[in-house]
Coordinates of C-alpha atoms and ligand atoms in Angstrom, one line a residue:
X1257 CA 18.0 -3.5 21.2
X1258 CA 21.2 -5.2 20.5
X1259 CA 22.9 -3.5 17.4
X1260 CA 26.0 -3.6 15.1
X1261 CA 26.7 -0.4 12.9
X1262 CA 30.5 -1.5 11.8
X1263 CA 30.5 -4.2 10.1
X1264 CA 34.0 -5.9 8.3
X1265 CA 34.8 -9.1 6.6
X1266 CA 35.4 -12.5 8.9
X1267 CA 36.4 -15.7 7.8
X1268 CA 34.7 -17.8 9.8
X1269 CA 31.2 -16.0 10.1
X1270 CA 28.5 -15.9 12.0
X1271 CA 25.9 -18.3 12.0
X1272 CA 22.4 -17.2 12.3
X1273 CA 19.0 -19.4 13.0
X1274 CA 17.2 -16.8 11.8
X1275 CA 18.1 -13.7 9.3
X1276 CA 15.5 -11.7 8.5
X1277 CA 15.7 -9.1 5.9
X1278 CA 14.5 -5.8 6.2
X1279 CA 13.4 -3.7 8.7
X1280 CA 10.0 -2.7 7.1
X1281 CA 6.3 -2.9 8.7
X1282 CA 6.7 -7.1 8.0
X1283 CA 10.6 -7.5 9.1
X1284 CA 10.0 -5.7 12.1
X1285 CA 7.1 -8.1 12.9
X1286 CA 9.0 -11.1 11.9
X1287 CA 12.0 -10.8 13.8
X1288 CA 9.3 -9.8 16.7
X1289 CA 7.4 -13.0 17.4
X1290 CA 10.2 -15.3 15.8
X1291 CA 12.4 -13.9 19.2
X1292 CA 9.2 -14.5 21.1
X1293 CA 8.8 -17.9 19.9
X1294 CA 12.3 -18.5 21.6
X1295 CA 14.8 -18.3 17.9
X1296 CA 17.9 -15.7 18.2
X1297 CA 17.3 -13.5 15.5
X1298 CA 19.7 -11.2 13.2
X1299 CA 17.7 -8.4 11.7
X1300 CA 19.3 -6.7 8.8
X1301 CA 18.5 -2.9 7.1
X1302 CA 19.7 -0.6 4.8
X1303 CA 19.0 2.3 6.2
X1304 CA 20.5 3.6 9.9
X1305 CA 17.3 4.2 11.3
X1306 CA 14.5 0.9 10.8
X1307 CA 10.6 1.3 9.9
X1308 CA 11.5 4.3 7.1
X1309 CA 8.2 4.2 5.6
X1310 CA 6.3 3.9 8.8
X1311 CA 7.1 6.9 9.5
X1312 CA 6.5 8.8 6.8
X1313 CA 3.6 6.9 6.1
X1314 CA -0.2 8.2 6.4
X1315 CA 0.3 12.0 5.4
X1316 CA 3.4 11.9 9.2
X1317 CA 0.4 10.2 11.4
X1318 CA 0.7 6.7 10.3
X1319 CA -2.7 5.0 9.3
X1320 CA -1.7 2.0 11.4
X1321 CA -4.3 -0.1 10.7
X1322 CA -8.2 0.4 8.8
X1323 CA -11.2 0.0 11.8
X1324 CA -12.9 -3.2 9.4
X1325 CA -11.8 -5.6 7.0
X1326 CA -12.5 -7.5 4.3
X1327 CA -11.1 -10.2 1.4
X1328 CA -12.2 -8.0 -1.0
X1329 CA -9.8 -4.9 0.6
X1330 CA -7.0 -6.6 -1.1
X1331 CA -6.0 -7.7 -4.3
X1332 CA -3.7 -10.8 -5.4
X1333 CA -3.4 -13.1 -8.5
X1334 CA -2.7 -15.5 -6.2
X1335 CA -5.9 -17.9 -3.9
X1336 CA -8.5 -15.7 -2.1
X1337 CA -8.4 -18.8 -0.6
X1338 CA -4.8 -18.0 0.7
X1339 CA -5.5 -14.5 1.3
X1340 CA -8.5 -15.7 3.7
X1341 CA -6.2 -17.6 5.9
X1342 CA -3.5 -15.8 6.0
X1343 CA -5.9 -13.4 7.8
X1344 CA -8.1 -15.5 9.6
X1345 CA -4.6 -16.9 11.5
X1346 CA -4.3 -13.4 13.2
X1347 CA -7.6 -11.2 13.3
X1348 CA -7.8 -7.9 13.1
X1349 CA -9.4 -6.4 16.5
X1350 CA -6.2 -8.6 18.0
X1351 CA -3.9 -6.6 16.1
X1352 CA -5.5 -3.8 17.7
X1353 CA -5.0 -5.2 20.2
X1354 CA -1.5 -6.1 20.3
X1355 CA -0.8 -2.3 19.3
X1356 CA -2.7 -0.8 22.3
X1357 CA -2.1 -3.8 24.9
X1358 CA 1.9 -5.1 24.1
X1359 CA 3.4 -2.0 22.2
X1360 CA 1.3 0.9 24.6
X1361 CA 0.6 2.7 21.7
X1362 CA -2.9 4.8 21.8
X1363 CA -5.1 4.0 18.9
X1364 CA -8.2 6.2 17.2
X1365 CA -10.4 5.7 14.9
X1366 CA -11.5 8.6 12.3
X1367 CA -14.8 9.0 10.5
X1368 CA -13.1 7.6 7.3
X1369 CA -12.4 4.3 9.3
X1370 CA -8.8 4.8 9.2
X1371 CA -6.9 4.2 12.3
X1372 CA -4.0 6.4 13.4
X1373 CA -2.1 6.8 17.1
X1374 CA -3.9 9.0 19.2
X1375 CA -0.5 11.3 19.3
X1376 CA -0.4 11.4 15.0
X1377 CA 2.9 10.5 15.8
X1378 CA 4.1 7.3 13.9
X1379 CA 7.5 7.4 15.9
X1380 CA 5.2 5.8 18.4
X1381 CA 5.1 3.1 16.1
X1382 CA 8.2 3.0 15.2
X1383 CA 9.9 2.8 19.2
X1384 CA 6.7 0.7 20.1
X1385 CA 7.8 -2.0 17.7
X1386 CA 12.1 -1.1 18.2
X1387 CA 11.7 -1.5 22.0
X1388 CA 9.7 -5.2 21.7
X1389 CA 12.6 -6.1 19.6
X1390 CA 15.6 -5.5 21.8
X1391 CA 12.9 -6.9 24.8
X1392 CA 12.8 -10.1 22.5
X1393 CA 16.5 -10.3 22.1
X1394 CA 16.3 -9.1 18.6
X1395 CA 20.2 -7.9 17.1
X1396 CA 19.9 -5.0 14.7
X1397 CA 22.1 -4.7 12.2
X1398 CA 21.2 -1.9 10.6
X1399 CA 22.8 0.8 7.9
X1400 CA 24.3 -1.7 5.4
X1401 CA 22.3 -3.2 2.8
X1402 CA 22.4 -7.1 2.1
X1403 CA 23.3 -6.9 -1.3
X1404 CA 23.8 -10.7 -1.8
X1405 CA 22.3 -14.1 -1.1
X1406 CA 23.1 -17.3 -1.6
X1407 CA 22.2 -21.0 -1.1
X1408 CA 25.1 -22.6 0.4
X1409 CA 25.1 -26.1 2.5
X1410 CA 27.5 -24.7 4.7
X1411 CA 28.3 -26.0 8.5
X1412 CA 26.0 -25.6 11.9
X1413 CA 22.7 -26.3 9.2
X1414 CA 23.5 -22.9 7.7
X1415 CA 21.4 -22.8 4.2
X1416 CA 21.8 -19.4 3.3
X1417 CA 24.9 -16.9 2.8
X1418 CA 24.5 -12.8 3.3
X1419 CA 26.9 -10.8 1.5
X1420 CA 26.7 -7.1 2.8
X1421 CA 28.0 -4.1 1.2
X1422 CA 31.3 -4.1 3.1
X1423 CA 31.4 -7.2 2.1
X1424 CA 30.7 -8.8 5.3
X1425 CA 29.2 -12.0 5.3
X1426 CA 26.9 -13.9 8.1
X1427 CA 25.4 -16.9 7.7
X1428 CA 21.3 -18.1 8.4
X1429 CA 20.0 -21.3 8.4
X1430 CA 16.0 -19.3 8.1
X1431 CA 16.1 -16.1 6.4
X1432 CA 12.7 -14.5 6.0
X1433 CA 12.8 -11.7 2.6
X1434 CA 10.8 -8.6 3.9
X1435 CA 12.5 -6.2 1.6
X1436 CA 8.8 -4.6 0.5
X1437 CA 8.4 -3.6 -3.5
X1438 CA 9.8 -0.4 -5.4
X1439 CA 7.7 2.2 -4.3
X1440 CA 9.6 5.4 -2.9
X1441 CA 13.1 4.1 -3.0
X1442 CA 14.7 6.5 -0.7
X1443 CA 13.2 4.6 2.1
X1444 CA 15.0 1.5 1.2
X1445 CA 12.5 -0.9 -1.1
X1446 CA 14.6 -1.1 -4.4
X1447 CA 13.2 -4.1 -5.1
X1448 CA 16.1 -6.6 -4.3
X1449 CA 13.8 -9.5 -3.4
X1450 CA 12.0 -9.6 -6.7
X1451 CA 15.1 -9.7 -8.1
X1452 CA 16.7 -12.6 -5.7
X1453 CA 13.4 -14.7 -5.9
X1454 CA 13.3 -14.5 -9.9
X1455 CA 17.3 -15.3 -9.7
X1456 CA 16.1 -18.7 -7.4
X1457 CA 13.5 -19.6 -10.3
X1458 CA 10.2 -18.0 -7.6
X1459 CA 7.8 -16.3 -9.7
X1460 CA 7.6 -12.9 -9.9
X1461 CA 4.2 -11.4 -11.1
X1462 CA 4.8 -8.4 -13.1
X1463 CA 4.6 -5.2 -10.6
X1464 CA 3.4 -2.0 -11.1
X1465 CA 2.7 1.2 -8.9
X1466 CA -0.3 0.9 -6.9
X1467 CA -2.3 3.9 -4.9
X1468 CA -0.3 6.5 -7.3
X1469 CA -1.6 10.2 -8.9
X1470 CA -2.7 9.8 -11.9
X1471 CA -1.6 12.1 -14.8
X1472 CA -4.0 13.9 -16.9
X1473 CA -3.7 13.4 -20.4
X1474 CA -5.8 16.9 -21.2
X1475 CA -3.4 19.8 -19.6
X1476 CA -6.5 21.7 -19.3
X1477 CA -7.1 20.1 -15.8
X1478 CA -4.1 21.0 -14.5
X1479 CA -6.3 25.2 -14.2
X1480 CA -7.8 23.2 -11.1
X1481 CA -4.8 22.6 -9.3
X1482 CA -5.2 22.9 -5.7
X1483 CA -9.3 22.3 -6.0
X1484 CA -10.3 19.7 -4.0
X1485 CA -13.9 17.7 -3.7
X1486 CA -16.0 14.7 -2.8
X1487 CA -15.9 12.6 -5.7
X1488 CA -17.0 8.5 -6.4
X1489 CA -14.8 7.0 -9.4
X1490 CA -15.4 4.4 -11.8
X1491 CA -12.5 2.4 -13.7
X1492 CA -14.0 0.9 -16.7
X1493 CA -12.7 -1.5 -19.7
X1494 CA -15.9 -1.3 -22.2
X1495 CA -19.0 -2.3 -20.9
X1496 CA -17.6 -3.4 -17.8
X1497 CA -17.0 -1.6 -14.2
X1498 CA -13.2 -2.8 -13.0
X1499 CA -14.3 -0.8 -9.9
X1500 CA -15.2 2.4 -8.2
X1501 CA -13.7 4.5 -5.0
X1502 CA -15.2 7.5 -3.0
X1503 CA -13.6 9.9 -0.9
X1504 CA -11.6 13.3 -1.5
X1505 CA -10.2 14.1 -5.0
X1506 CA -7.7 16.2 -5.1
X1507 CA -6.0 18.4 -9.1
X1508 CA -2.3 18.4 -9.4
X1509 CA -0.8 20.4 -11.7
X1510 CA -0.4 16.8 -13.6
X1511 CA -3.5 15.4 -13.1
X1512 CA -5.2 13.6 -10.0
X1513 CA -4.9 13.0 -6.7
X1514 CA -6.4 12.2 -3.7
X1515 CA -7.4 8.9 -1.3
X1516 CA -10.4 8.7 -4.5
X1517 CA -8.1 8.5 -6.8
X1518 CA -4.9 6.7 -5.4
X1519 CA -7.6 4.1 -4.8
X1520 CA -8.3 3.5 -8.3
X1521 CA -5.3 4.0 -10.0
X1522 CA -4.5 0.3 -9.3
X1523 CA -6.3 -0.5 -12.3
X1524 CA -5.4 2.4 -14.1
X1525 CA -1.6 2.0 -13.8
X1526 CA -1.9 -2.5 -14.2
X1527 CA -0.3 -4.2 -17.3
X1528 CA -3.0 -3.7 -20.2
X1529 CA -4.1 0.1 -17.6
X1530 CA -4.2 2.0 -21.1
X1531 CA -7.9 1.2 -22.5
X1532 CA -8.8 1.6 -19.1
X1533 CA -11.5 4.7 -18.6
X1534 CA -11.5 7.0 -15.2
X1535 CA -14.9 8.6 -14.8
X1536 CA -16.1 11.1 -12.3
X1537 CA -19.7 11.7 -10.3
X1538 CA -18.4 14.5 -9.1
X1539 CA -19.6 15.4 -5.1
X1540 CA -20.7 10.9 -5.6
X1541 CA -24.3 11.9 -7.0
X1542 CA -25.0 9.9 -10.0
X1543 CA -27.0 11.2 -12.4
X1544 CA -30.0 10.8 -10.9
X1545 CA -29.4 12.9 -8.1
X1546 CA -27.6 15.3 -10.5
X1547 CA -31.6 15.1 -12.8
X1548 CA -33.0 16.4 -9.2
X1549 CA -30.6 19.5 -8.2
X1550 CA -31.1 21.0 -11.4
X1551 CA -34.6 20.4 -12.4
X1552 CA -37.1 23.2 -10.6
X1553 CA -34.5 25.8 -11.4
X1554 CA -36.5 27.6 -12.9
X1555 CA -34.7 31.3 -13.5
X1556 CA -31.8 30.4 -12.0
X1557 CA -28.6 29.9 -14.4
X1558 CA -26.4 27.3 -14.4
X1559 CA -23.8 29.1 -13.1
X1560 CA -24.7 30.1 -9.8
X1561 CA -26.7 26.9 -9.1
X1562 CA -24.2 24.6 -9.9
X1563 CA -21.4 27.2 -7.9
X1564 CA -23.7 26.0 -4.7
X1565 CA -22.5 22.7 -4.9
X1566 CA -18.7 22.8 -6.6
X1567 CA -16.2 24.9 -6.5
X1568 CA -15.9 27.8 -9.3
X1569 CA -13.3 26.7 -11.6
X1570 CA -14.9 23.3 -11.5
X1571 CA -18.1 24.3 -12.6
X1572 CA -16.2 26.6 -15.2
X1573 CA -14.5 24.2 -16.9
X1574 CA -17.5 21.2 -16.5
X1575 CA -20.0 23.8 -18.0
X1576 CA -17.0 24.2 -20.9
X1577 CA -17.1 20.8 -21.5
X1578 CA -20.7 19.6 -21.4
X1579 CA -20.9 22.8 -24.0
X1580 CA -23.6 24.8 -21.8
X1581 CA -23.4 28.6 -21.3
X1582 CA -23.0 29.2 -17.5
X1583 CA -25.5 32.3 -17.8
X1584 CA -28.0 29.6 -19.3
X1585 CA -31.5 29.1 -17.7
X1586 CA -32.0 26.0 -16.2
X1587 CA -35.7 25.9 -17.2
X1588 CA -34.5 26.7 -20.7
X1589 CA -31.7 23.8 -21.1
X1590 CA -32.3 22.1 -24.2
X1591 CA -32.5 18.1 -23.9
X1592 CA -29.0 17.5 -24.7
X1593 CA -28.1 20.2 -23.1
X1594 CA -29.3 18.5 -19.8
X1595 CA -28.0 15.5 -20.6
X1596 CA -23.8 16.0 -21.4
X1597 CA -24.5 18.3 -18.5
X1598 CA -25.3 15.5 -16.1
X1599 CA -22.6 12.7 -18.0
X1600 CA -20.2 16.3 -17.4
X1601 CA -21.5 16.0 -13.8
X1602 CA -22.1 12.2 -13.0
X1603 CA -20.0 10.4 -15.8
X1604 CA -17.2 13.1 -16.4
X1605 CA -14.4 11.5 -17.9
X1606 CA -11.1 11.8 -17.0
X1607 CA -8.6 11.2 -19.6
X1608 CA -5.3 9.7 -17.9
X1609 CA -1.6 10.0 -19.4
X1610 CA 0.1 8.0 -17.3
X1611 CA 1.1 7.8 -13.5
X1612 CA 3.9 9.1 -11.5
X1613 CA 5.1 5.9 -10.7
X1614 CA 7.4 4.2 -8.1
X1615 CA 8.8 8.3 -6.7
X1616 CA 5.6 8.9 -5.5
X1617 CA 3.5 5.8 -5.1
X1618 CA 2.4 4.2 -2.0
X1619 CA 2.8 0.3 -2.7
X1620 CA 4.3 -2.0 -5.1
X1621 CA 1.5 -4.0 -6.9
X1622 CA 2.7 -7.3 -8.2
X1623 CA 5.0 -9.9 -6.9
X1624 CA 6.0 -13.2 -5.4
X1625 CA 3.0 -15.3 -6.5
X1626 CA 1.2 -16.6 -3.3
X1627 CA 1.6 -19.8 -4.9
X1628 CA 5.0 -19.7 -4.5
X1629 CA 4.6 -20.1 -0.6
X1630 CA 3.3 -22.1 1.8
X1631 CA 0.1 -20.6 3.1
X1632 CA 0.2 -21.5 6.7
X1633 CA 3.9 -20.7 6.8
X1634 CA 5.0 -18.1 4.0
X1635 CA 7.9 -20.5 3.6
X1636 CA 9.3 -21.0 -0.7
X1637 CA 8.1 -24.0 -1.5
X1638 CA 10.8 -25.0 -3.9
X1639 CA 13.5 -23.5 -1.3
X1640 CA 13.8 -24.7 1.8
X1641 CA 14.3 -22.5 5.0
X1642 CA 13.6 -19.0 2.6
X1643 CA 10.1 -17.4 4.3
X1644 CA 8.6 -14.3 2.6
X1645 CA 6.8 -11.2 4.2
X1646 CA 5.0 -8.0 3.8
X1647 CA 5.0 -6.3 0.5
X1648 CA 7.6 -8.2 -1.0
X1649 CA 4.9 -10.9 -1.8
X1650 CA 1.9 -10.4 -4.1
X1651 CA -0.8 -9.0 -2.3
X1652 CA -1.5 -5.3 -2.2
X1653 CA -4.3 -3.4 -0.2
X1654 CA -6.9 -0.2 -0.8
X1655 CA -5.5 3.1 1.0
X1656 CA -6.9 3.1 4.1
X1657 CA -4.5 1.2 6.9
X1658 CA -4.7 -2.3 4.8
X1659 CA -1.2 -2.5 3.5
X1660 CA 0.0 -2.3 7.1
X1661 CA -2.4 -4.7 8.1
X1662 CA -1.4 -6.7 5.0
X1663 CA 2.8 -6.4 6.2
X1664 CA 2.0 -7.2 10.3
X1665 CA -0.2 -10.1 9.8
X1666 CA 2.3 -11.5 7.0
X1667 CA 5.3 -10.7 9.2
X1668 CA 4.0 -12.5 12.4
X1669 CA 2.9 -15.9 10.3
X1670 CA 6.6 -15.8 8.4
X1671 CA 8.2 -15.1 11.6
X1672 CA 6.7 -17.8 13.9
X1673 CA 7.0 -20.1 11.3
X1674 CA 10.3 -19.5 11.2
X1675 CA 10.8 -19.9 14.5
X1676 CA 9.0 -23.1 14.7
X1677 CA 11.1 -24.7 12.3
X1678 CA 14.1 -24.0 14.4
X1679 CA 13.2 -25.3 17.6
X1680 CA 11.4 -28.1 16.2
X1681 CA 14.7 -28.7 13.9
X1682 CA 16.9 -28.3 17.1
X1683 CA 14.3 -30.5 19.5
X1684 CA 15.1 -33.6 17.0
X1685 CA 18.8 -32.4 17.0
Ligands
LIG2784 C1 4.3 7.4 1.4 C2 3.6 6.8 2.2 C3 2.8 6.5 2.6 C4 2.1 5.3 3.1 N1 1.0 5.5 4.0 C5 0.5 4.2 4.6 C6 -0.3 4.2 5.4 O1 -1.1 5.2 6.2 N2 -0.6 3.1 6.4 C7 -0.9 1.7 4.8 O2 -1.3 0.6 5.5 N3 0.2 1.4 4.3 C8 0.9 2.2 3.8 N4 1.9 2.8 3.1 C9 2.2 1.3 2.5 C10 3.0 1.2 3.3 O3 3.8 2.1 4.1 C11 3.6 -0.3 2.5 O4 3.2 -1.2 2.6 C12 4.5 -1.2 4.1 O5 5.7 0.1 4.8 C13 5.0 -2.3 3.5 O6 5.7 -2.9 4.6 P1 7.1 -3.7 4.3 O7 7.7 -4.4 5.2 O8 6.7 -5.1 3.4 O9 8.2 -3.1 3.5 P2 9.0 -1.7 3.9 O10 8.1 -0.7 4.3 O11 9.1 -1.3 2.1 O12 10.2 -2.4 3.8 C14 11.5 -3.1 3.6 C15 12.5 -2.6 4.5 O13 13.6 -3.4 3.5 C16 15.3 -2.9 3.6 N5 15.5 -3.9 3.0 C17 15.5 -3.5 1.1 N6 16.3 -4.4 0.3 C18 17.5 -4.6 1.7 C19 18.6 -5.1 1.2 N7 18.9 -5.8 0.9 N8 19.3 -4.9 2.1 C20 18.8 -4.2 3.9 N9 17.8 -4.1 3.9 C21 16.8 -4.1 2.8 C22 14.3 -1.3 3.3 O14 15.4 -0.2 3.4 C23 12.4 -1.5 4.1 O15 13.4 -1.0 5.5 C24 2.3 4.0 2.9 C25 3.3 4.0 1.8 C26 4.2 5.6 1.5 C27 4.9 4.7 0.5

């Protein structure tokens, strides 16, 4: 790919048909598909190396896609119908085909339903995308942040002026904003797109960390740090079940992590989440299943029976919470003791004091409202020529490759739409 790493102010800024701001998952796809459609594309990136988040994703293995996807795997304040149409524009099977056949990255599906490169190496994905961008003629300008984007009425149809940290200026007829959210700021995403959208009068839904480790209100759970097991977590507001997530769970020194905790965190980290209650069903067994496992135990002690199923430290903690002596024989449990024990096992309250914030959150929920963009193009309705893609938009997915799926699909959509606008404008001249 043509790259430029040294930038200096110029009196006559270049005018690009399309400038993409942000070379993460969404920006790389936007640039690639715009260039493949025949437009000249400048791809601007703060970090010296594009795709920083792809490189650290999926525990360093890059969970590039889910193996199956439903609309309910995604959350937005906007129209579900708009979201359905967007995903229908590039079905999951075709996205997978793109990675395997087009980029030549062999993929595998794991038991959890997550899709990874066979090599477990995220560089394969980044290098594949960068190689494809180079072949398509995308010009990469990496290592300098875009500090301002102004709407102008410039020569050669330029509608936007980009200013870089050095003071260098570049003009563009169309801009695709793929600057990500606020999560893991060291990868370059610092909320630029949110601030810019707001300054242009576009509505931005309140943002908050999602897929984020939770902080326990009760420091006692910290004694279980390092213990992991399968759970089902449920988030409730009053009597209403807001959502549930099943999977692996990890106690940390400060609270709760692992895929199940990250997945449910959205309900607790959202505005108003302070009143949401979290409860755990250990091993994902419901009350009836725990009742069954505790019945017929006869002379066995509670502690011994539970330790056959659950980690020792958790058993100690749960029996303390239920106020049931570890040595009590199962057959001798009073009705109340049995009830308290089953509650601690199947609906154990986990009081939450907050979350670890954007420093460790995998994604940012909220963002530029979906109804601010046209679904067919992702172009801002109020700012012609300005397109959005990826996490900057108000769409967030569950854990399991869904957030990359959104970035790939929306990036491609914005890139193709911007290119089509350029080509039609050129044809009309
Ligand atoms: C630790 C971690 C692990 C994750 N693992 C997975 C996973 O396995 N599977 C999955 O589906 N999702 C995963 N995610 C989420 C996924 O990485 C994001 O949803 C996805 O990267 C969003 O893509 P994006 O292109 O919209 O934003 P980003 O990837 O954040 O890219 C935005 C880019 O824009 C650049 N930028 C921002 N502002 C400017 C500016 N002013 N000028 C120039 N450049 C700018 C940034 O430097 C960055 O490169 C993970 C996230 C984290 C933090």
